[in-house]
Tab-separated table of C-alpha atoms in Angstrom:
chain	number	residue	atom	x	y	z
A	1	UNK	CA	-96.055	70.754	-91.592
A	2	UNK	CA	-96.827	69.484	-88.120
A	3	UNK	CA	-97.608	72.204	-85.476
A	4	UNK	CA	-96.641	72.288	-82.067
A	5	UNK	CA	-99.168	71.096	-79.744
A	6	UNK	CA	-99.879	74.241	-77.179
A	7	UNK	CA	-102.357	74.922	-74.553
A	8	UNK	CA	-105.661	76.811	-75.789
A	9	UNK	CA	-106.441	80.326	-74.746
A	10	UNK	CA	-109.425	82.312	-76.152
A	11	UNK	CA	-108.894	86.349	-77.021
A	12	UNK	CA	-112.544	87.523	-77.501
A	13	UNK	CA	-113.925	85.036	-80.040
A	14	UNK	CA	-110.352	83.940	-81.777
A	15	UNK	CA	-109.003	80.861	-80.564
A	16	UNK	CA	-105.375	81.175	-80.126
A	17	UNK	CA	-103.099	77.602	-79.850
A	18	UNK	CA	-104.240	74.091	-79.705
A	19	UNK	CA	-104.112	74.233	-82.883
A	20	UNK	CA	-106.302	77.093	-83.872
A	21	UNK	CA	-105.916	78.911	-86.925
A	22	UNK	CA	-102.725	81.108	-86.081
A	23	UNK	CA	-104.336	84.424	-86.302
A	24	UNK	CA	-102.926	87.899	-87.246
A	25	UNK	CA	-102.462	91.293	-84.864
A	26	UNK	CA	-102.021	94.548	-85.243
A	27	UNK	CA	-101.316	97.629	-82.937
A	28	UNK	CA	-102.725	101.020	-83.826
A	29	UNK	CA	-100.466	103.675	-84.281
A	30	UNK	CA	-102.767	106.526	-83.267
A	31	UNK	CA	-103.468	107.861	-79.467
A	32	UNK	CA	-105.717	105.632	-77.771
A	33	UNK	CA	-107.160	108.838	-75.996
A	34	UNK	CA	-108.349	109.766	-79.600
A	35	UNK	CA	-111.641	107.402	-79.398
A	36	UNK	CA	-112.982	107.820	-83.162
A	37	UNK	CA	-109.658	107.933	-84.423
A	38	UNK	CA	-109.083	104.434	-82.908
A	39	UNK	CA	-111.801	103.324	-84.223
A	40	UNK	CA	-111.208	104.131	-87.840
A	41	UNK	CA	-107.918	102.810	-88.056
A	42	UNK	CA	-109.381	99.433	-86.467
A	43	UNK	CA	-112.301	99.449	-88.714
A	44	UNK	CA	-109.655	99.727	-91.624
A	45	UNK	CA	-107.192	96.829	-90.058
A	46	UNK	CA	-110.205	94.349	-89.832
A	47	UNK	CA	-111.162	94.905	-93.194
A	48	UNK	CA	-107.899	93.584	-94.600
A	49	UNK	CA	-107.957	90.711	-92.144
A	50	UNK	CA	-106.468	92.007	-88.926
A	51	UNK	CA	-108.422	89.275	-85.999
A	52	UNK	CA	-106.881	90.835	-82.761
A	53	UNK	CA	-105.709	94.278	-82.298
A	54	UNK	CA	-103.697	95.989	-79.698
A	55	UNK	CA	-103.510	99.352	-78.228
A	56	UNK	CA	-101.150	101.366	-75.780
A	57	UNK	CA	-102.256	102.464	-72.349
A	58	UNK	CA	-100.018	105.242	-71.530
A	59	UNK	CA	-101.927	106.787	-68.483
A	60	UNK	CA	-105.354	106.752	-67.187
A	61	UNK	CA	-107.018	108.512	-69.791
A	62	UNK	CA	-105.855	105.772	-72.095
A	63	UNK	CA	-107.165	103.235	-70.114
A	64	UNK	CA	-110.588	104.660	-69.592
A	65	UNK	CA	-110.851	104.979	-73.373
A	66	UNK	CA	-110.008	101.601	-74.114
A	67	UNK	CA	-113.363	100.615	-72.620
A	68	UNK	CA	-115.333	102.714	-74.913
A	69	UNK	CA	-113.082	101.816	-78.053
A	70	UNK	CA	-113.622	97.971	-77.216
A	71	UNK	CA	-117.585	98.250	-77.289
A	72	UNK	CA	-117.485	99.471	-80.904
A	73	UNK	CA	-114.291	96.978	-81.949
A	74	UNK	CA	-115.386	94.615	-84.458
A	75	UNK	CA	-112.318	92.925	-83.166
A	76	UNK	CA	-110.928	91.744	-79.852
A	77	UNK	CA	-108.628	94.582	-78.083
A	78	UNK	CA	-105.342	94.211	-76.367
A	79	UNK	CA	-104.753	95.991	-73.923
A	80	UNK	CA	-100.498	97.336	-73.575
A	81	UNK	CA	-99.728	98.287	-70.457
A	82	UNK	CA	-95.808	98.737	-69.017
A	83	UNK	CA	-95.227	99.265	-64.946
A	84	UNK	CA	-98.743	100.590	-63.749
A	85	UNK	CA	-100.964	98.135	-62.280
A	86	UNK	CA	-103.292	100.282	-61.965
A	87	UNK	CA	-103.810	101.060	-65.466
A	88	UNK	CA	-104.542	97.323	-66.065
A	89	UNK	CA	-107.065	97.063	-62.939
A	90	UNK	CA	-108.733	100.155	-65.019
A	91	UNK	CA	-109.087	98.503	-68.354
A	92	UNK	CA	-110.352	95.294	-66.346
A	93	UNK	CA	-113.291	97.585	-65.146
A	94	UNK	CA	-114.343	98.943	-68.377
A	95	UNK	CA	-113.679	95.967	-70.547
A	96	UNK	CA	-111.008	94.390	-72.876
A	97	UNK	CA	-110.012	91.043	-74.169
A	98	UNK	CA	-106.829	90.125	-72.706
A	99	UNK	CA	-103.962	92.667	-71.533
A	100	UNK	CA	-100.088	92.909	-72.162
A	101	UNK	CA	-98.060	93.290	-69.166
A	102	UNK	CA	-94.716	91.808	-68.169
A	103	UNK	CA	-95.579	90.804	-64.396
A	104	UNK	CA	-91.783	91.306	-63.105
A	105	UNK	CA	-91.802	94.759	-63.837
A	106	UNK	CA	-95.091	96.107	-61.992
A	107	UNK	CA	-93.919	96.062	-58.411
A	108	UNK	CA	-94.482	93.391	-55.502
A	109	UNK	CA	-96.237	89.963	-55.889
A	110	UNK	CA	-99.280	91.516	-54.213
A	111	UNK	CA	-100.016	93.804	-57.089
A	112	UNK	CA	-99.339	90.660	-59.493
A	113	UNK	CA	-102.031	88.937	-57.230
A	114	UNK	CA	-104.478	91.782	-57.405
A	115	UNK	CA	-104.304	91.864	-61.431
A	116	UNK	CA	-104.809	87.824	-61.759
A	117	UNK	CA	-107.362	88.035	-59.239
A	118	UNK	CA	-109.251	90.094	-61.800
A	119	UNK	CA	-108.489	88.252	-64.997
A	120	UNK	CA	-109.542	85.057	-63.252
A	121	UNK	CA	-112.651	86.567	-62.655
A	122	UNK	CA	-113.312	87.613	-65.933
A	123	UNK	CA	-111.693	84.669	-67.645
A	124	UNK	CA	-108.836	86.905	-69.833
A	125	UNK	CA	-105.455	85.770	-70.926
A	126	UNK	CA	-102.301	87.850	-70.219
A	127	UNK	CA	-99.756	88.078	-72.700
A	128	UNK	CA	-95.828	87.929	-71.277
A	129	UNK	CA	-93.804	90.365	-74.240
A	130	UNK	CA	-89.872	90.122	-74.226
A	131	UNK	CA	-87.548	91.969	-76.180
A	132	UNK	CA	-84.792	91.952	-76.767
A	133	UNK	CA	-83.793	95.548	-76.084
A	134	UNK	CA	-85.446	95.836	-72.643
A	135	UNK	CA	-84.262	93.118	-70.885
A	136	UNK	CA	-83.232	92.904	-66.828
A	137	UNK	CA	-79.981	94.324	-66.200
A	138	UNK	CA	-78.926	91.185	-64.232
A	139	UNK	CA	-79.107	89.066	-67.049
A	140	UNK	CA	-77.549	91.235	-69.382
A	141	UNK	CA	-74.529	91.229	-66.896
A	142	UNK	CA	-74.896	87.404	-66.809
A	143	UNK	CA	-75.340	86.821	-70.556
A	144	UNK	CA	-72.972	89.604	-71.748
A	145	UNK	CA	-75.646	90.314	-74.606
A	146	UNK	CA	-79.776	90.066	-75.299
A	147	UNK	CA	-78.972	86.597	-76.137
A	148	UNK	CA	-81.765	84.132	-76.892
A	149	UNK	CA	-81.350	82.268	-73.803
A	150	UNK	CA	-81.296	85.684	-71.426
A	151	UNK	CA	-84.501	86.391	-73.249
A	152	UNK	CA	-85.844	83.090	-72.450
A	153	UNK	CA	-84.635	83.027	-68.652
A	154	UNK	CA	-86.616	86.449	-68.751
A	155	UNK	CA	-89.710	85.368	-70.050
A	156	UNK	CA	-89.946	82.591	-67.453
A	157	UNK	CA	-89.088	84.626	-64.634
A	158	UNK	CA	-92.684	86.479	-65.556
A	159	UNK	CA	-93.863	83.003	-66.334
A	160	UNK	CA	-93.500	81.793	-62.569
A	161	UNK	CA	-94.886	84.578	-61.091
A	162	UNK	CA	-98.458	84.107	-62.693
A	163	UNK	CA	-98.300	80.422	-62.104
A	164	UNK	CA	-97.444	81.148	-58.402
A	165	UNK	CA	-100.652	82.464	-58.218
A	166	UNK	CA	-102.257	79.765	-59.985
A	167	UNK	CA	-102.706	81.684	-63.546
A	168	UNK	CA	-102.159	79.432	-66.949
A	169	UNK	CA	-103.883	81.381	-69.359
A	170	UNK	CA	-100.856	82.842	-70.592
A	171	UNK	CA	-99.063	83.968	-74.482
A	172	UNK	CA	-95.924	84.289	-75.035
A	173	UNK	CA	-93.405	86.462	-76.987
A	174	UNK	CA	-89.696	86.464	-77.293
A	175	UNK	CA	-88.945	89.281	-79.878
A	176	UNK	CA	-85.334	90.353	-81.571
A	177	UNK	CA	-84.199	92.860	-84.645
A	178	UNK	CA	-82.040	90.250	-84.957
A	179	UNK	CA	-83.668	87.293	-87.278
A	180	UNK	CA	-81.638	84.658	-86.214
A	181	UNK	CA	-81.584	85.419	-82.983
A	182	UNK	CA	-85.391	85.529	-82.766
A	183	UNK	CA	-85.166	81.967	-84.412
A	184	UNK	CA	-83.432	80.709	-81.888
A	185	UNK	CA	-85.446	82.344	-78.882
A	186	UNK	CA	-88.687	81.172	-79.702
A	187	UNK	CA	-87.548	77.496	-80.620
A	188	UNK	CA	-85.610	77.467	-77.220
A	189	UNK	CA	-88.694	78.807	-75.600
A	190	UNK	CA	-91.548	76.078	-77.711
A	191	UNK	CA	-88.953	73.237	-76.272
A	192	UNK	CA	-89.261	75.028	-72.695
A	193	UNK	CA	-93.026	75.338	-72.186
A	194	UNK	CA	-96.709	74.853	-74.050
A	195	UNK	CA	-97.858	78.415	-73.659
A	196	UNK	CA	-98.940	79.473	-77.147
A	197	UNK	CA	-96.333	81.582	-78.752
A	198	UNK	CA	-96.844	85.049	-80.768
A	199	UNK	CA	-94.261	85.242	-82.678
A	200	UNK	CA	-92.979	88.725	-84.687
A	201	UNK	CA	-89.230	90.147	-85.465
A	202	UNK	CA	-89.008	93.380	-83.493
A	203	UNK	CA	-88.394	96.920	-84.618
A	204	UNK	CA	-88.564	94.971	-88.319
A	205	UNK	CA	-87.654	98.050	-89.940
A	206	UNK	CA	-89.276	99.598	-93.280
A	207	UNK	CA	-91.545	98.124	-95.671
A	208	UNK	CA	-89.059	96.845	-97.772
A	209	UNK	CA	-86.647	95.287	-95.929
A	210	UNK	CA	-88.977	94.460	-92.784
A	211	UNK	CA	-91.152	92.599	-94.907
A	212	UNK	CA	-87.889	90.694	-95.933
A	213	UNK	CA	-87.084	90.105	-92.330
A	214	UNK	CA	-90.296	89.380	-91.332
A	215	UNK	CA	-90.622	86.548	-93.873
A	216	UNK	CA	-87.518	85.102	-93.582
A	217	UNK	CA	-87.651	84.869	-89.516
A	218	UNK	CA	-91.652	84.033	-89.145
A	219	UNK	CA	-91.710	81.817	-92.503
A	220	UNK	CA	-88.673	79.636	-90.537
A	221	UNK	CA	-90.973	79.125	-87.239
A	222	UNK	CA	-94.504	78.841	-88.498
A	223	UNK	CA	-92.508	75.987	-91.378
A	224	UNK	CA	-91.491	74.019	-88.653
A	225	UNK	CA	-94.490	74.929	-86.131
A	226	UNK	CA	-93.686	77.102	-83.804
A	227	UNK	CA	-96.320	80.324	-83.833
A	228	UNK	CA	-99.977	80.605	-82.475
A	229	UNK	CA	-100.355	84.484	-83.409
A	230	UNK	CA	-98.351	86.491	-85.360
A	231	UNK	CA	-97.438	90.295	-85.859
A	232	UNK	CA	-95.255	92.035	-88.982
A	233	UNK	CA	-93.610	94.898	-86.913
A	234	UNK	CA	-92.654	97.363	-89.770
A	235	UNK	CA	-92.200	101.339	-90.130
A	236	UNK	CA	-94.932	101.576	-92.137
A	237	UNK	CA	-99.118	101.309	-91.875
A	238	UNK	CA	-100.218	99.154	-89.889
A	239	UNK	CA	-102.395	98.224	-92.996
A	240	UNK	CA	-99.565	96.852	-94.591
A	241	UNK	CA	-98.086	94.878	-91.122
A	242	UNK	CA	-101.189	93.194	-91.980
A	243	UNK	CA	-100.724	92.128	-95.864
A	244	UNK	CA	-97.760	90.829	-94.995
A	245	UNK	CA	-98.577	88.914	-92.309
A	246	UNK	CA	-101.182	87.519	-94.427
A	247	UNK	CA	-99.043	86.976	-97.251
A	248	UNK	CA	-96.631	84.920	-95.264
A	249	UNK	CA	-99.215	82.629	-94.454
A	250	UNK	CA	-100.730	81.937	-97.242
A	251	UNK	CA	-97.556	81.265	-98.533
A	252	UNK	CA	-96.834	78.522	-96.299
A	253	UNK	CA	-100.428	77.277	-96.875
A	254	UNK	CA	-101.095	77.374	-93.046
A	255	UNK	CA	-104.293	80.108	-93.652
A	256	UNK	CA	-106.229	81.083	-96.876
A	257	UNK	CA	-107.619	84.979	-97.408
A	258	UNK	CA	-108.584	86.781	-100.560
A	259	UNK	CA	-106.758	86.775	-103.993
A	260	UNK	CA	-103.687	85.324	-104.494
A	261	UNK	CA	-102.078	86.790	-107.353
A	262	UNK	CA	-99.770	84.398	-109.382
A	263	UNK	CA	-97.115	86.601	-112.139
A	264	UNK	CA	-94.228	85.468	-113.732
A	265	UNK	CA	-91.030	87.796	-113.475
A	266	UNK	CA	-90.602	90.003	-116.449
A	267	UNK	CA	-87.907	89.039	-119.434
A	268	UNK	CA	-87.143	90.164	-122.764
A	269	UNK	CA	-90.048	87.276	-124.007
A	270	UNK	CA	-92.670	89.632	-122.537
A	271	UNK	CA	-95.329	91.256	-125.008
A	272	UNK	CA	-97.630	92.823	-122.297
A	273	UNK	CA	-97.711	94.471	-119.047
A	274	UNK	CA	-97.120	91.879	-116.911
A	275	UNK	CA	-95.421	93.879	-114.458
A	276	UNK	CA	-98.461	96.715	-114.343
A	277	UNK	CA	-101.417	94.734	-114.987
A	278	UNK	CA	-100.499	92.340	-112.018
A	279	UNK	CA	-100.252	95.545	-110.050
A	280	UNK	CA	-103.043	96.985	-110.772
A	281	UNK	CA	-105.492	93.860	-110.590
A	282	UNK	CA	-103.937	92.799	-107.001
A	283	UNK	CA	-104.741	96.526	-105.418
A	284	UNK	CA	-107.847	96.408	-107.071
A	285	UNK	CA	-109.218	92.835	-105.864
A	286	UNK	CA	-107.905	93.768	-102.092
A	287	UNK	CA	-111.054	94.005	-101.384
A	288	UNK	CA	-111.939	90.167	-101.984
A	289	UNK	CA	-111.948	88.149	-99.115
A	290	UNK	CA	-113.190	84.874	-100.311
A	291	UNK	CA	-109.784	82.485	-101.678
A	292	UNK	CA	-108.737	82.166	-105.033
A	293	UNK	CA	-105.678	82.226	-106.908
A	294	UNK	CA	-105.387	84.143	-110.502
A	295	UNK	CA	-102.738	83.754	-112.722
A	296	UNK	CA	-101.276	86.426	-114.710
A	297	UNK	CA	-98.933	85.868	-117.185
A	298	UNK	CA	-97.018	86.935	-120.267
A	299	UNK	CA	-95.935	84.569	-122.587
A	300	UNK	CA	-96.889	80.757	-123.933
A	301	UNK	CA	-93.290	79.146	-122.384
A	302	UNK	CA	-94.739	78.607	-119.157
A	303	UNK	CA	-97.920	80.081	-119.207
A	304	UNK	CA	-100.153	77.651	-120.623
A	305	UNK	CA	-99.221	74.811	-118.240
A	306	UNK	CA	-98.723	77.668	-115.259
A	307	UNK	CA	-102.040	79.142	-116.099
A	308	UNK	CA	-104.081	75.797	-115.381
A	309	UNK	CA	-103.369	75.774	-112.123
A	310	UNK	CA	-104.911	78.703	-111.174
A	311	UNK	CA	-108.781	78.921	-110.782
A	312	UNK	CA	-108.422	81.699	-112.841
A	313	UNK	CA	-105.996	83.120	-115.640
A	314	UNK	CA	-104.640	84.805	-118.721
A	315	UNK	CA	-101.452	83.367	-120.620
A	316	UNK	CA	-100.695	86.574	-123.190
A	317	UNK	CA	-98.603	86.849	-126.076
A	318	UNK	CA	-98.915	88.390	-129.479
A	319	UNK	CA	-102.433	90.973	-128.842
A	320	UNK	CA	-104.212	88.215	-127.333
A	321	UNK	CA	-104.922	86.892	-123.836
A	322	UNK	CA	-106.194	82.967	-123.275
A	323	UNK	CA	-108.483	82.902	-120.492
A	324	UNK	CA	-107.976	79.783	-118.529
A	325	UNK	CA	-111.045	78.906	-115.636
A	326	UNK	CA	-110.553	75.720	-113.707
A	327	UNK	CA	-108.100	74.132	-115.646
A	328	UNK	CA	-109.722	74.718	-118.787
A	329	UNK	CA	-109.119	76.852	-121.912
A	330	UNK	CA	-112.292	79.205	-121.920
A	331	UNK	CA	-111.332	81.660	-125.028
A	332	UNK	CA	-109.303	84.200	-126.220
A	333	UNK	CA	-109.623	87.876	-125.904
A	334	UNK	CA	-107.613	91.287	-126.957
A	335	UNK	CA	-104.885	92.053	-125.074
A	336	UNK	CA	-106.218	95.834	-124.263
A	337	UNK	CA	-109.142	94.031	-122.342
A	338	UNK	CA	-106.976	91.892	-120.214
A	339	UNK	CA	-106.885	94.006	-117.134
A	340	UNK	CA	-111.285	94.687	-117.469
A	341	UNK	CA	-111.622	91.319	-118.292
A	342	UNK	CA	-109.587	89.415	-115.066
A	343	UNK	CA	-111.146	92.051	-112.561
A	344	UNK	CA	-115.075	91.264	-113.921
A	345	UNK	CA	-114.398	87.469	-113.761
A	346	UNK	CA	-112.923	87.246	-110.494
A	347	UNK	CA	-115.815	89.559	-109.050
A	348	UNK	CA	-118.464	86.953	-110.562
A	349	UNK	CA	-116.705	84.297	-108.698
A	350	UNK	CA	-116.732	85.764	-105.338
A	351	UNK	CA	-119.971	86.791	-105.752
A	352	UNK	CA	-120.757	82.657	-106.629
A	353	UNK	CA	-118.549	81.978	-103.704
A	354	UNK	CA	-120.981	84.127	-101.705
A	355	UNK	CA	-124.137	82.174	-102.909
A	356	UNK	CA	-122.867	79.198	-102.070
A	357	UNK	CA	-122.505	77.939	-106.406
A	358	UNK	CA	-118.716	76.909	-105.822
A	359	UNK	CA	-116.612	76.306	-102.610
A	360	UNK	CA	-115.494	79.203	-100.701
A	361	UNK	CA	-112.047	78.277	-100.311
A	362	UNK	CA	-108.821	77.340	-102.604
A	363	UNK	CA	-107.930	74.121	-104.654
A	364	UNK	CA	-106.084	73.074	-101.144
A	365	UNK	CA	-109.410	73.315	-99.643
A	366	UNK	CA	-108.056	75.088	-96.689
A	367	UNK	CA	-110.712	77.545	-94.970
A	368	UNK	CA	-110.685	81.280	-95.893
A	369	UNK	CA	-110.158	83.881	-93.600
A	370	UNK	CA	-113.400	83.871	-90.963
A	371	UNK	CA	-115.225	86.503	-90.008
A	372	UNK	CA	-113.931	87.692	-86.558
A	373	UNK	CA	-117.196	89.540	-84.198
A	374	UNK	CA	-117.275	90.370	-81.237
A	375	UNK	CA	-117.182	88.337	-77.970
């Protein structure tokens, strides 16, 4: 698939547009005034591949702590901020790597001036943030509804006032509950302008069915190149925003990260656990960040020829498991040791990975997930 081309910003050390990796966010669900707790709930969302994470400013307390927080992030900090300028001028002072604040809705142009003023200086982006439920009551008596063009006209209006005051180093995001609707926004919008786009389905909903959402909506935009960031807004932990948002793209191929666990759906040919072996090896491998993909399957129809596509594999059927490595029939072993077995061979290939014996990344040579410091 053929990206769009959009202009480059930098968030801390992650590239965002340009074509840059598109790299996955977060936002932490616990106060920002609680500083350790902050930090353990990034420290957990980096280790399962979150690159940029964002947290809410609700008052000056907030923003003073963001500061502190962001010298101990071992990933670049958003900072959310909604109507207060002087919350942003705050986090400015003690340090972040870019800020979200709609422009339009913190007063006159003067305090728009004094916040670009300060991001110049520094060199930070400023992310615009539409949705769909929060949009100007002018347009919503022009449009009728949150439509995707009222959510475009919005985002521009916030647009022009940081490029009247000479300000480019802007992302953008146009985000709906409604899928198709958030389709159609951001392609409007990546026909409209080159600001990088982060894309995400708003207010997704539970894990479940947000997850469903999520990859139907984002899997349509990133397919056809539209997304520079991305975020999987669900009711659930943030942990798990993050999984899928992984999951959707290494689906797509666009980045590579840990093990990708390959299982065929369960039928009445089935003579192991399929269904609870795949389980159990994918929660237990989470932990793996070089790229691989491991087959698990449970019969000889289609697991033979399935299984030799993997790097790694077991076709079983009848008390036994055939191990496939690289394309290759290595033996056979008892079914009972199927689970022991996949887990201690995938292990000894990360840990080859490591030392630099094989490739670290997948049979489409794309690059694994890299490791994010800080700026």
């Amino acid at each position: 698939m053929e990206r769009k081309k959009t202009r480059r910003i930098m968030v801390g050390s992650v590239p965002i547009g340009d074509g840059a990796p598109v790299a996955v966010q977060s936002m932490t669900v616990n106060d920002t005034r609680n500083i350790p707790a902050t930090l353990e709930e990034i420290q957990k969302l980096a280790s399962v591949g979150c690159e940029i994470i964002r947290l809410a400013v609700v008052d000056m307390e907030a923003a003073e702590a963001v500061g502190k927080i962001r010298k101990q992030s071992p990933i670049p900090v958003i900072a959310d901020i909604h109507f207060d300028y002087h919350l942003a001028l705050k986090v400015l002072e003690g340090g972040v790597d870019a800020i979200r604040i709609n422009p339009g809705n913190i007063g006159s142009q003067e305090k728009v001036r004094a916040i670009v003023d300060r991001m110049k200086d520094k060199g930070l982006p400023i992310r615009i943030g539409v949705n769909a439920g929060s949009l100007e009551r002018d347009l919503l008596e022009q449009y009728g509804h949150p439509v995707p063009e009222a959510m475009v006209e919005s985002a521009l209006r916030h647009v022009q006032l940081l490029e009247k005051e000479g300000f480019y180093d802007i992302k953008i995001s146009l985000k709906a509950s409604n899928v198709p609707d958030t389709i159609d926004a951001y392609t409007l919008m990546s026909e409209r302008c080159d600001y990088p786009l982060h894309i995400g389905v708003s207010e997704a909903g539970p894990l479940l069915s947000g997850t469903v959402k999520s990859a139907v909506g984002l899997g349509y935009l990133l397919a056809h190149g539209i997304g520079d960031t991305i975020r999987v807004s669900l009711a659930a932990d943030p942990v798990e925003e993050v999984k899928v948002a992984w999951g959707i793209l290494k689906s797509l191929n666009l980045r590579q990260r840990g093990v990708n666990v390959i299982a065929c759906p369960t039928c009445g040919r089935l003579e192991i656990d399929v269904v609870g072996i795949a389980q159990r090896v994918e929660e237990r491998l989470a932990h793996i960040k070089e790229t691989m993909d491991v087959s698990i399957l449970g019969c000889v129809v289609n697991g033979i020829g399935e299984g030799k596509e993997a790097d790694l594999g077991i076709a079983g059927g009848q008390g036994v498991g055939i191990y496939f490595e690289n394309g290759e029939v290595v033996k056979k072993i008892k079914d009972t040791d199927i689970e022991e077995f996949i887990i201690q061979q995938v292990e000894a290939r990360a840990q080859n990975m490591r030392d630099g014996k094989i490739p670290a990344a997948g049979k489409n040579g794309l690059p694994m997930h890299p490791a994010m410091g800080r700026s």
